[in-house]
């Protein structure tokens, strides 16, 4: 073996081990990396670096510290993937050979790969064009057809197109942007693109309307236009449906139109037993294949197979090249096909098709799950969605009327379903797709994902298991949406937010009852209350999810309630939201009022203190205010003065005298009566909030969870409560800068009580 080739294979193996190891770099390397290239491109270093250092740099760029989880979810590159990657290295090495060797080698590689693909996909006497962009092959084919219909196109250019404007026909179910890309690459106006609608009355709603296509072609020919090319689907991008290719081929032969076919269902041509609708694709003029995702091969080109007898026109259109380096595009695919072999290729396609059939069989046993499959025997794409049957609605809720026919609501639920399944069963490769007629659906397309993700039958079984668990949740949520709306509308303090795109019970906002605030302050108060309300609801012991809603929602300062279970007590939930919001609002008012009351009380206390000092000065005289003189005068003539304290009543907002406190009779009159204990509803161990009582719970009322919630948010009352919660401030008869406090705290606590005093002096 050539030592250079052996060394290349060894280096590639070592490089893949470094890139896939995910090994942790040292602290020194991490510090150097953060300083050199983490966020800002750095200069090229003067001294060169070895291969290991460069590969470590590539690994760090691929798997940043902030994306460790995404690193673990990356596609695993197996041995067949290593062969494809080796092909790119070999292409660079082969390109430096002398011209004769290079021409001989590239011709062999191109001939072998084309022959294998034509035999695998039953495309006789075909040629192949290898390209990186899967749309590039169709662009080259269009150039070929234009050169064939316009003889002077190579010399006159676009001016020859003005005499007869070419028309390209595509199905409405084609992938978005394909026709616009063709026109931009070919320099054609968008008026040259004709989109053919799908069937509306007869046949599949995802298949091209052949009768309408026939009429469009005849109309274009009568107006002097030239029908040029028709793009058909063997597996639409959304639902995997196949057009009636045999009938379309007859129509194209009748009007001399080129037929091009693309789609994922073309992969099934390698199988022994396939649908006749897909077999008709072998008679088309050209087809585009994407073997990379079908076989789990990274960085291999797409292939366009075509039939044409004039090699000069193919060369003019760019489908063939005289440059040997261009032919090396097929090298990665040439190596990978040899590594897999014919049996390995067929087995991968058969395995993906078998997974689709297994899922389709198991979905039939699930209620409220609708499938959109054209051919149940051979379809490799399964599209399903949750669709609630109104006749099966139970007495726990209602889906009739407001929400039953609302497609947007069910689209939101199906989008949530697809996202949850993709997270819970990542190996399944399911994704969310939006179809024109069905709406949002969940798509299982193993031909595009199974080879890369390693999907097995156990993953399909797990997918069905998770789906069966979610169907009751979806049904209950859909039934309770209207109940939730009606319950919210019954509360004056709550507003129902119409958000049909939210996958859950709905959205609600607590409206503050204050009307004396300006609009700006009112919005701030509203946001503050609902933010605190959301925080309180999230702290509850419940299975419900509360959030601020999706990022794209225009609604602000509201609470979005998530998916519901069968035993949800909607009335208790709404009552709880209203009661907790009311408590938050009242606590905010109390704090605001208390601040104002305390401020006024302090001002009044200062005035009374000043007045008391003035009275004392008049009563005792000026001489008694002088320190040394006052001592002598008090020795000969003592003055009997009483201390007059003040107590501040927070509840009443008044400043009163403390004289009644020193009287036993007054003290007994001001003692508050003990608070009546609140009857608290209890929940059984393990029972969540907002659940309706079932067997064994009949003794509890439906609002028991609400009562429990209110009790959990209420502050524990003191042992002794009084109607007058007082904060006492004693003002003695002393000079302004000499205050004297008199503590009579012990006299205010009745015997036998260990609670805190009612007032603080």
Short mmCIF file of C-alpha atoms in Angstrom, two decimals, residues 46-529:
data_model
loop_
_atom_site.label_atom_id
_atom_site.label_comp_id
_atom_site.label_asym_id
_atom_site.label_seq_id
_atom_site.Cartn_x
_atom_site.Cartn_y
_atom_site.Cartn_z
CA UNK A 46 4.65 33.65 13.87
CA UNK A 47 5.70 30.12 14.81
CA UNK A 48 3.74 27.19 13.39
CA UNK A 49 1.62 24.82 15.47
CA UNK A 50 1.44 21.06 15.38
CA UNK A 51 -1.55 19.07 14.16
CA UNK A 52 -2.77 18.11 17.63
CA UNK A 53 -2.88 21.75 18.78
CA UNK A 54 -4.81 22.80 15.69
CA UNK A 55 -7.30 19.95 16.09
CA UNK A 56 -7.74 20.89 19.74
CA UNK A 57 -8.54 24.41 18.58
CA UNK A 58 -11.12 23.05 16.13
CA UNK A 59 -12.68 20.94 18.87
CA UNK A 60 -12.96 23.92 21.20
CA UNK A 61 -14.57 25.98 18.46
CA UNK A 62 -17.04 23.17 17.76
CA UNK A 63 -17.88 22.52 21.42
CA UNK A 64 -17.79 25.78 23.32
CA UNK A 65 -18.19 25.77 27.11
CA UNK A 66 -21.63 27.33 26.76
CA UNK A 67 -22.82 24.56 24.47
CA UNK A 68 -21.85 21.36 26.23
CA UNK A 69 -25.32 19.84 25.96
CA UNK A 70 -25.47 20.48 22.22
CA UNK A 71 -22.10 18.74 21.96
CA UNK A 72 -23.57 15.54 23.34
CA UNK A 73 -26.48 15.69 20.89
CA UNK A 74 -24.28 15.92 17.80
CA UNK A 75 -24.58 13.26 15.12
CA UNK A 76 -22.31 10.30 15.66
CA UNK A 77 -20.05 9.67 12.67
CA UNK A 78 -19.64 5.94 12.15
CA UNK A 79 -17.22 3.99 9.98
CA UNK A 80 -19.15 4.76 6.81
CA UNK A 81 -18.93 8.43 7.75
CA UNK A 82 -15.18 8.15 8.15
CA UNK A 83 -14.99 6.80 4.61
CA UNK A 84 -16.86 9.84 3.30
CA UNK A 85 -14.54 12.18 5.20
CA UNK A 86 -11.53 10.25 3.92
CA UNK A 87 -12.79 10.89 0.42
CA UNK A 88 -12.33 14.64 0.84
CA UNK A 89 -8.75 14.12 2.01
CA UNK A 90 -8.05 11.77 -0.88
CA UNK A 91 -9.51 14.23 -3.36
CA UNK A 92 -6.95 16.81 -2.28
CA UNK A 93 -4.16 14.25 -2.54
CA UNK A 94 -5.26 12.90 -5.92
CA UNK A 95 -5.54 16.39 -7.40
CA UNK A 96 -1.71 16.74 -7.33
CA UNK A 97 -1.16 13.70 -9.55
CA UNK A 98 0.02 14.15 -13.11
CA UNK A 99 -2.68 14.84 -15.70
CA UNK A 100 -2.76 11.39 -17.29
CA UNK A 101 -3.11 9.54 -13.99
CA UNK A 102 -5.62 12.09 -12.72
CA UNK A 103 -7.79 11.80 -15.85
CA UNK A 104 -7.73 8.03 -15.74
CA UNK A 105 -8.57 7.86 -12.04
CA UNK A 106 -11.36 10.45 -12.11
CA UNK A 107 -12.98 8.82 -15.14
CA UNK A 108 -13.05 5.48 -13.33
CA UNK A 109 -14.48 7.00 -10.14
CA UNK A 110 -17.19 8.89 -12.04
CA UNK A 111 -18.12 5.92 -14.22
CA UNK A 112 -18.34 3.48 -11.29
CA UNK A 113 -20.43 5.78 -9.12
CA UNK A 114 -22.84 6.64 -11.95
CA UNK A 115 -23.28 2.99 -12.87
CA UNK A 116 -23.93 1.94 -9.27
CA UNK A 117 -26.48 4.67 -8.67
CA UNK A 118 -28.34 4.04 -11.91
CA UNK A 119 -28.63 0.34 -11.10
CA UNK A 120 -29.59 0.94 -7.48
CA UNK A 121 -32.38 3.38 -8.38
CA UNK A 122 -33.47 1.57 -11.58
CA UNK A 123 -32.60 4.47 -13.84
CA UNK A 124 -31.41 2.93 -17.11
CA UNK A 125 -28.99 4.66 -19.51
CA UNK A 126 -28.63 7.64 -17.24
CA UNK A 127 -25.89 10.16 -16.63
CA UNK A 128 -25.06 11.77 -13.29
CA UNK A 129 -24.19 15.25 -12.09
CA UNK A 130 -22.75 15.62 -8.57
CA UNK A 131 -23.33 18.88 -6.72
CA UNK A 132 -23.15 20.26 -3.18
CA UNK A 133 -26.37 22.31 -3.28
CA UNK A 134 -29.30 19.95 -3.86
CA UNK A 135 -30.95 22.62 -6.05
CA UNK A 136 -27.96 23.04 -8.34
CA UNK A 137 -28.75 19.92 -10.36
CA UNK A 138 -32.20 21.26 -11.28
CA UNK A 139 -30.63 24.57 -12.36
CA UNK A 140 -28.26 22.73 -14.70
CA UNK A 141 -31.11 20.63 -16.09
CA UNK A 142 -33.10 23.80 -16.83
CA UNK A 143 -30.11 25.20 -18.73
CA UNK A 144 -29.93 21.95 -20.68
CA UNK A 145 -33.61 22.18 -21.64
CA UNK A 146 -33.27 25.85 -22.62
CA UNK A 147 -30.28 25.01 -24.84
CA UNK A 148 -32.28 22.19 -26.42
CA UNK A 149 -35.36 24.35 -27.21
CA UNK A 150 -33.53 27.57 -28.17
CA UNK A 151 -30.82 26.77 -30.72
CA UNK A 152 -29.32 30.27 -30.69
CA UNK A 153 -29.25 30.58 -26.91
CA UNK A 154 -25.48 29.95 -26.71
CA UNK A 155 -24.80 32.89 -29.07
CA UNK A 156 -27.74 35.26 -28.58
CA UNK A 157 -28.37 34.71 -24.88
CA UNK A 158 -31.53 35.89 -23.19
CA UNK A 159 -32.70 37.86 -26.25
CA UNK A 160 -33.94 34.66 -27.90
CA UNK A 161 -36.25 34.09 -24.94
CA UNK A 162 -38.28 37.21 -25.69
CA UNK A 163 -39.84 35.69 -28.78
CA UNK A 164 -41.25 32.77 -26.79
CA UNK A 165 -41.19 33.16 -23.05
CA UNK A 166 -40.31 29.85 -21.34
CA UNK A 167 -42.59 28.57 -18.59
CA UNK A 168 -41.56 26.34 -15.67
CA UNK A 169 -44.35 24.51 -13.83
CA UNK A 170 -44.11 23.42 -10.22
CA UNK A 171 -46.54 21.93 -7.72
CA UNK A 172 -47.93 24.05 -4.90
CA UNK A 173 -46.58 21.36 -2.55
CA UNK A 174 -42.96 21.86 -3.69
CA UNK A 175 -40.43 23.09 -1.16
CA UNK A 176 -40.64 26.84 -0.61
CA UNK A 177 -38.37 29.07 -2.65
CA UNK A 178 -37.38 26.46 -5.25
CA UNK A 179 -39.02 28.20 -8.21
CA UNK A 180 -37.70 31.62 -7.18
CA UNK A 181 -34.19 30.18 -6.94
CA UNK A 182 -34.45 28.77 -10.45
CA UNK A 183 -35.57 32.08 -11.92
CA UNK A 184 -32.81 34.01 -10.17
CA UNK A 185 -30.10 31.58 -11.31
CA UNK A 186 -31.36 31.42 -14.90
CA UNK A 187 -32.09 35.13 -15.24
CA UNK A 188 -35.79 34.51 -15.91
CA UNK A 189 -38.62 36.75 -14.73
CA UNK A 190 -40.96 35.43 -12.07
CA UNK A 191 -43.71 35.46 -14.70
CA UNK A 192 -41.96 32.40 -16.17
CA UNK A 193 -42.85 30.44 -13.04
CA UNK A 194 -46.30 28.82 -12.89
CA UNK A 195 -47.47 27.17 -9.66
CA UNK A 196 -50.00 24.40 -10.19
CA UNK A 197 -52.51 23.98 -7.33
CA UNK A 198 -53.14 20.61 -5.73
CA UNK A 199 -56.38 18.67 -5.91
CA UNK A 200 -59.34 20.25 -4.18
CA UNK A 201 -62.18 17.81 -4.97
CA UNK A 202 -60.80 14.46 -6.15
CA UNK A 203 -57.65 12.63 -5.11
CA UNK A 204 -55.06 13.57 -2.52
CA UNK A 205 -54.96 17.18 -1.41
CA UNK A 206 -51.16 17.04 -1.68
CA UNK A 207 -51.03 15.87 -5.31
CA UNK A 208 -50.84 18.12 -8.33
CA UNK A 209 -54.14 18.78 -10.12
CA UNK A 210 -53.43 17.17 -13.51
CA UNK A 211 -56.58 18.48 -15.22
CA UNK A 212 -55.73 22.03 -14.22
CA UNK A 213 -52.11 21.54 -15.34
CA UNK A 214 -53.34 20.43 -18.77
CA UNK A 215 -55.45 23.57 -19.05
CA UNK A 216 -52.57 25.83 -17.97
CA UNK A 217 -50.22 24.33 -20.56
CA UNK A 218 -52.76 24.77 -23.36
CA UNK A 219 -53.44 28.36 -22.32
CA UNK A 220 -49.73 29.19 -22.28
CA UNK A 221 -49.20 27.68 -25.73
CA UNK A 222 -52.13 29.67 -27.12
CA UNK A 223 -50.59 32.91 -25.81
CA UNK A 224 -47.26 32.20 -27.51
CA UNK A 225 -45.35 30.89 -24.50
CA UNK A 226 -43.15 27.78 -24.46
CA UNK A 227 -43.83 25.12 -21.76
CA UNK A 228 -40.34 24.13 -20.74
CA UNK A 229 -40.15 21.97 -17.60
CA UNK A 230 -42.37 20.41 -14.94
CA UNK A 231 -41.17 19.77 -11.37
CA UNK A 232 -43.03 16.88 -9.72
CA UNK A 233 -42.76 15.32 -6.27
CA UNK A 234 -42.05 11.75 -5.22
CA UNK A 235 -42.56 12.61 -1.57
CA UNK A 236 -43.58 16.19 -0.84
CA UNK A 237 -41.37 18.04 1.68
CA UNK A 238 -44.23 18.30 4.16
CA UNK A 239 -46.27 15.10 4.12
CA UNK A 240 -44.28 12.78 1.82
CA UNK A 241 -47.03 12.43 -0.81
CA UNK A 242 -46.25 11.44 -4.40
CA UNK A 243 -47.78 12.97 -7.50
CA UNK A 244 -49.35 10.77 -10.19
CA UNK A 245 -46.09 10.48 -12.06
CA UNK A 246 -47.30 8.11 -14.79
CA UNK A 247 -50.11 10.46 -15.79
CA UNK A 248 -47.78 13.46 -15.60
CA UNK A 249 -45.26 11.69 -17.84
CA UNK A 250 -47.95 11.14 -20.47
CA UNK A 251 -48.88 14.79 -20.34
CA UNK A 252 -45.23 15.88 -20.65
CA UNK A 253 -44.71 13.64 -23.68
CA UNK A 254 -47.84 15.10 -25.27
CA UNK A 255 -46.62 18.71 -24.94
CA UNK A 256 -42.85 18.02 -25.17
CA UNK A 257 -42.19 19.16 -21.59
CA UNK A 258 -39.20 17.97 -19.52
CA UNK A 259 -40.25 16.07 -16.36
CA UNK A 260 -38.04 16.41 -13.29
CA UNK A 261 -38.80 14.47 -10.08
CA UNK A 262 -37.44 14.93 -6.57
CA UNK A 263 -38.43 13.76 -3.11
CA UNK A 264 -37.60 11.42 -0.27
CA UNK A 265 -39.71 8.56 -1.65
CA UNK A 266 -37.17 8.06 -4.44
CA UNK A 267 -35.03 6.23 -1.88
CA UNK A 268 -37.51 3.33 -1.91
CA UNK A 269 -36.58 2.57 -5.54
CA UNK A 270 -33.75 0.38 -4.18
CA UNK A 271 -36.27 -1.96 -2.48
CA UNK A 272 -37.76 -5.04 -4.07
CA UNK A 273 -41.41 -4.23 -3.47
CA UNK A 274 -42.37 -0.61 -3.96
CA UNK A 275 -45.44 1.37 -4.86
CA UNK A 276 -46.30 1.72 -8.54
CA UNK A 277 -46.61 5.46 -8.12
CA UNK A 278 -42.95 5.68 -7.12
CA UNK A 279 -41.84 3.21 -9.80
CA UNK A 280 -43.12 5.63 -12.45
CA UNK A 281 -40.29 7.99 -11.44
CA UNK A 282 -37.83 5.76 -13.32
CA UNK A 283 -39.40 6.98 -16.60
CA UNK A 284 -38.86 10.67 -15.89
CA UNK A 285 -36.27 12.79 -17.72
CA UNK A 286 -34.28 13.63 -14.58
CA UNK A 287 -34.36 13.11 -10.81
CA UNK A 288 -32.42 14.47 -7.85
CA UNK A 289 -31.20 12.07 -5.15
CA UNK A 290 -29.81 12.92 -1.70
CA UNK A 291 -27.98 9.75 -0.56
CA UNK A 292 -26.21 11.56 2.29
CA UNK A 293 -29.10 11.70 4.79
CA UNK A 294 -30.66 8.49 3.45
CA UNK A 295 -27.53 6.47 4.25
CA UNK A 296 -26.10 8.55 7.10
CA UNK A 297 -23.12 9.80 5.07
CA UNK A 298 -21.78 13.23 6.03
CA UNK A 299 -20.49 15.67 3.42
CA UNK A 300 -21.38 13.60 0.35
CA UNK A 301 -22.82 15.38 -2.68
CA UNK A 302 -26.34 15.21 -4.02
CA UNK A 303 -26.81 13.51 -7.37
CA UNK A 304 -28.98 14.43 -10.34
CA UNK A 305 -29.58 11.58 -12.78
CA UNK A 306 -30.70 12.59 -16.27
CA UNK A 307 -31.08 11.23 -19.79
CA UNK A 308 -29.89 13.18 -22.81
CA UNK A 309 -28.24 12.08 -26.03
CA UNK A 310 -26.29 15.22 -26.92
CA UNK A 311 -23.10 15.49 -24.81
CA UNK A 312 -22.34 18.92 -26.27
CA UNK A 313 -25.53 20.37 -24.80
CA UNK A 314 -24.77 18.70 -21.46
CA UNK A 315 -21.35 20.29 -21.48
CA UNK A 316 -22.83 23.70 -22.37
CA UNK A 317 -25.32 23.40 -19.51
CA UNK A 318 -22.57 22.50 -17.03
CA UNK A 319 -23.79 18.95 -16.35
CA UNK A 320 -20.44 17.57 -17.45
CA UNK A 321 -16.96 19.04 -17.14
CA UNK A 322 -13.67 18.52 -18.87
CA UNK A 323 -11.82 19.41 -15.67
CA UNK A 324 -10.71 16.25 -13.83
CA UNK A 325 -10.85 18.00 -10.47
CA UNK A 326 -14.59 18.59 -10.92
CA UNK A 327 -15.10 14.85 -11.28
CA UNK A 328 -13.52 14.26 -7.86
CA UNK A 329 -16.77 15.41 -6.21
CA UNK A 330 -17.96 11.83 -6.55
CA UNK A 331 -14.99 10.41 -4.62
CA UNK A 332 -16.56 10.50 -1.09
CA UNK A 333 -19.68 8.80 -2.43
CA UNK A 334 -17.59 6.30 -4.39
CA UNK A 335 -15.78 5.22 -1.22
CA UNK A 336 -18.93 5.11 0.93
CA UNK A 337 -20.95 3.04 -1.53
CA UNK A 338 -18.18 0.47 -1.70
CA UNK A 339 -17.94 0.35 2.08
CA UNK A 340 -21.69 -0.24 2.52
CA UNK A 341 -22.16 -2.52 -0.46
CA UNK A 342 -25.42 -3.20 -2.26
CA UNK A 343 -26.90 -5.18 0.63
CA UNK A 344 -25.94 -2.57 3.20
CA UNK A 345 -27.57 0.22 1.20
CA UNK A 346 -30.78 -1.73 0.70
CA UNK A 347 -30.87 -2.71 4.38
CA UNK A 348 -30.66 0.90 5.54
CA UNK A 349 -33.53 1.99 3.30
CA UNK A 350 -35.58 -1.06 4.28
CA UNK A 351 -34.97 -0.41 7.97
CA UNK A 352 -36.19 3.18 7.67
CA UNK A 353 -39.31 2.09 5.78
CA UNK A 354 -39.99 -0.61 8.37
CA UNK A 355 -39.83 1.95 11.17
CA UNK A 356 -42.46 4.03 9.41
CA UNK A 357 -44.75 1.04 9.04
CA UNK A 358 -44.34 0.09 12.68
CA UNK A 359 -45.25 3.57 13.83
CA UNK A 360 -48.22 3.73 11.49
CA UNK A 361 -49.59 0.43 12.79
CA UNK A 362 -49.30 1.51 16.42
CA UNK A 363 -50.82 4.94 15.81
CA UNK A 364 -54.06 3.30 14.67
CA UNK A 365 -54.68 2.12 18.22
CA UNK A 366 -54.53 5.64 19.67
CA UNK A 367 -57.68 7.69 19.89
CA UNK A 368 -57.68 11.34 18.83
CA UNK A 369 -54.59 10.80 16.65
CA UNK A 370 -55.13 11.36 12.93
CA UNK A 371 -52.58 10.33 10.30
CA UNK A 372 -51.96 11.82 6.88
CA UNK A 373 -50.48 9.04 4.78
CA UNK A 374 -50.97 8.61 1.05
CA UNK A 375 -49.98 4.96 0.71
CA UNK A 376 -50.03 3.05 3.99
CA UNK A 377 -48.14 0.11 2.49
CA UNK A 378 -45.04 1.88 1.22
CA UNK A 379 -45.00 5.42 2.61
CA UNK A 380 -41.71 6.15 4.42
CA UNK A 381 -43.09 9.38 5.92
CA UNK A 382 -45.68 9.37 8.71
CA UNK A 383 -47.46 12.62 9.54
CA UNK A 384 -49.88 12.65 12.47
CA UNK A 385 -51.64 15.18 14.64
CA UNK A 386 -53.85 15.38 17.68
CA UNK A 387 -57.47 16.02 16.69
CA UNK A 388 -60.10 15.97 19.43
CA UNK A 389 -63.38 14.27 18.60
CA UNK A 390 -66.15 16.42 20.04
CA UNK A 391 -68.47 13.45 20.36
CA UNK A 392 -66.10 11.82 22.84
CA UNK A 393 -66.06 14.74 25.23
CA UNK A 394 -66.72 13.65 28.77
CA UNK A 395 -68.72 15.45 31.39
CA UNK A 396 -65.60 17.00 32.88
CA UNK A 397 -65.53 19.81 30.34
CA UNK A 398 -66.69 21.02 26.97
CA UNK A 399 -65.08 21.32 23.56
CA UNK A 400 -68.19 22.36 21.71
CA UNK A 401 -68.83 25.89 20.60
CA UNK A 402 -66.01 28.28 21.22
CA UNK A 403 -62.96 26.02 20.90
CA UNK A 404 -64.13 22.92 19.08
CA UNK A 405 -63.49 24.13 15.53
CA UNK A 406 -60.68 26.52 16.28
CA UNK A 407 -57.74 25.32 14.22
CA UNK A 408 -55.30 27.73 15.83
CA UNK A 409 -55.87 26.19 19.25
CA UNK A 410 -55.26 22.66 18.01
CA UNK A 411 -52.23 23.86 16.05
CA UNK A 412 -50.77 25.20 19.28
CA UNK A 413 -51.40 21.89 21.05
CA UNK A 414 -49.83 19.89 18.19
CA UNK A 415 -46.82 22.17 18.14
CA UNK A 416 -46.38 21.54 21.87
CA UNK A 417 -46.84 17.81 21.26
CA UNK A 418 -44.13 17.71 18.60
CA UNK A 419 -41.67 19.69 20.68
CA UNK A 420 -42.23 17.47 23.73
CA UNK A 421 -41.80 14.26 21.73
CA UNK A 422 -38.59 15.57 20.17
CA UNK A 423 -37.19 16.22 23.66
CA UNK A 424 -38.43 13.01 25.29
CA UNK A 425 -37.44 10.71 22.40
CA UNK A 426 -34.58 12.48 20.59
CA UNK A 427 -33.53 9.32 18.74
CA UNK A 428 -36.85 9.30 16.89
CA UNK A 429 -36.00 12.43 14.93
CA UNK A 430 -39.59 13.73 14.91
CA UNK A 431 -40.16 17.37 14.02
CA UNK A 432 -43.04 19.80 13.59
CA UNK A 433 -44.37 20.63 10.14
CA UNK A 434 -47.20 22.94 9.10
CA UNK A 435 -49.38 21.77 6.23
CA UNK A 436 -51.77 23.98 4.33
CA UNK A 437 -54.87 21.86 4.86
CA UNK A 438 -54.21 19.87 8.03
CA UNK A 439 -52.39 22.57 9.97
CA UNK A 440 -49.53 21.86 12.38
CA UNK A 441 -48.55 18.17 12.46
CA UNK A 442 -45.81 15.95 13.85
CA UNK A 443 -43.65 14.31 11.19
CA UNK A 444 -41.68 11.09 11.46
CA UNK A 445 -39.31 10.80 8.49
CA UNK A 446 -36.77 8.06 9.26
CA UNK A 447 -35.29 8.12 5.76
CA UNK A 448 -33.84 11.53 6.56
CA UNK A 449 -32.93 10.93 10.21
CA UNK A 450 -32.73 7.23 11.16
CA UNK A 451 -29.29 6.56 9.67
CA UNK A 452 -27.74 9.55 11.42
CA UNK A 453 -29.53 9.12 14.77
CA UNK A 454 -29.46 5.32 14.87
CA UNK A 455 -33.24 5.00 15.30
CA UNK A 456 -34.43 1.51 16.29
CA UNK A 457 -37.79 -0.15 16.88
CA UNK A 458 -37.41 0.45 20.60
CA UNK A 459 -37.33 4.19 19.89
CA UNK A 460 -40.57 3.88 17.93
CA UNK A 461 -42.16 1.96 20.81
CA UNK A 462 -41.01 4.63 23.26
CA UNK A 463 -42.39 7.33 20.98
CA UNK A 464 -45.81 5.67 20.94
CA UNK A 465 -45.67 5.21 24.72
CA UNK A 466 -44.97 8.89 25.33
CA UNK A 467 -47.61 9.86 22.82
CA UNK A 468 -50.19 7.70 24.60
CA UNK A 469 -49.35 9.49 27.86
CA UNK A 470 -49.80 12.92 26.28
CA UNK A 471 -53.11 12.32 24.48
CA UNK A 472 -55.20 12.45 27.71
CA UNK A 473 -53.42 15.64 28.74
CA UNK A 474 -54.16 17.24 25.37
CA UNK A 475 -57.80 16.14 25.52
CA UNK A 476 -58.30 17.49 29.02
CA UNK A 477 -56.62 20.77 28.20
CA UNK A 478 -58.81 21.26 25.15
CA UNK A 479 -61.95 20.46 27.15
CA UNK A 480 -61.07 22.74 30.06
CA UNK A 481 -60.07 25.79 27.98
CA UNK A 482 -63.66 27.01 27.68
CA UNK A 483 -64.38 26.23 31.35
CA UNK A 484 -61.31 28.21 32.34
CA UNK A 485 -62.45 31.17 30.26
CA UNK A 486 -65.95 31.14 31.75
CA UNK A 487 -64.64 30.91 35.31
CA UNK A 488 -62.26 33.83 34.77
CA UNK A 489 -65.02 36.01 33.33
CA UNK A 490 -67.04 35.48 36.52
CA UNK A 491 -64.40 37.29 38.59
CA UNK A 492 -64.41 41.07 38.34
CA UNK A 493 -60.77 41.24 39.41
CA UNK A 494 -59.55 38.93 36.60
CA UNK A 495 -59.28 39.48 32.86
CA UNK A 496 -59.18 36.65 30.34
CA UNK A 497 -56.44 37.08 27.71
CA UNK A 498 -57.31 35.74 24.27
CA UNK A 499 -54.15 33.89 23.23
CA UNK A 500 -55.13 31.04 20.90
CA UNK A 501 -51.52 30.16 20.10
CA UNK A 502 -50.79 29.21 23.73
CA UNK A 503 -50.71 25.44 24.36
CA UNK A 504 -52.48 25.35 27.69
CA UNK A 505 -55.59 26.40 29.55
CA UNK A 506 -55.14 30.05 28.67
CA UNK A 507 -53.89 33.35 30.02
CA UNK A 508 -55.27 35.51 32.82
CA UNK A 509 -54.41 38.90 34.27
CA UNK A 510 -55.23 40.25 37.72
CA UNK A 511 -56.66 43.76 37.41
CA UNK A 512 -55.95 46.19 40.24
CA UNK A 513 -59.08 47.77 41.68
CA UNK A 514 -57.51 51.19 42.21
CA UNK A 515 -58.72 53.85 39.79
CA UNK A 516 -57.01 56.89 41.28
CA UNK A 517 -53.65 56.26 39.62
CA UNK A 518 -52.32 57.63 36.37
CA UNK A 519 -52.04 55.27 33.41
CA UNK A 520 -48.27 54.90 33.71
CA UNK A 521 -48.34 54.21 37.45
CA UNK A 522 -51.33 51.92 37.00
CA UNK A 523 -49.41 49.80 34.49
CA UNK A 524 -46.46 49.61 36.87
CA UNK A 525 -48.74 48.57 39.72
CA UNK A 526 -50.38 45.99 37.44
CA UNK A 527 -47.04 44.52 36.41
CA UNK A 528 -45.86 44.41 40.03
CA UNK A 529 -48.95 42.58 41.26
#
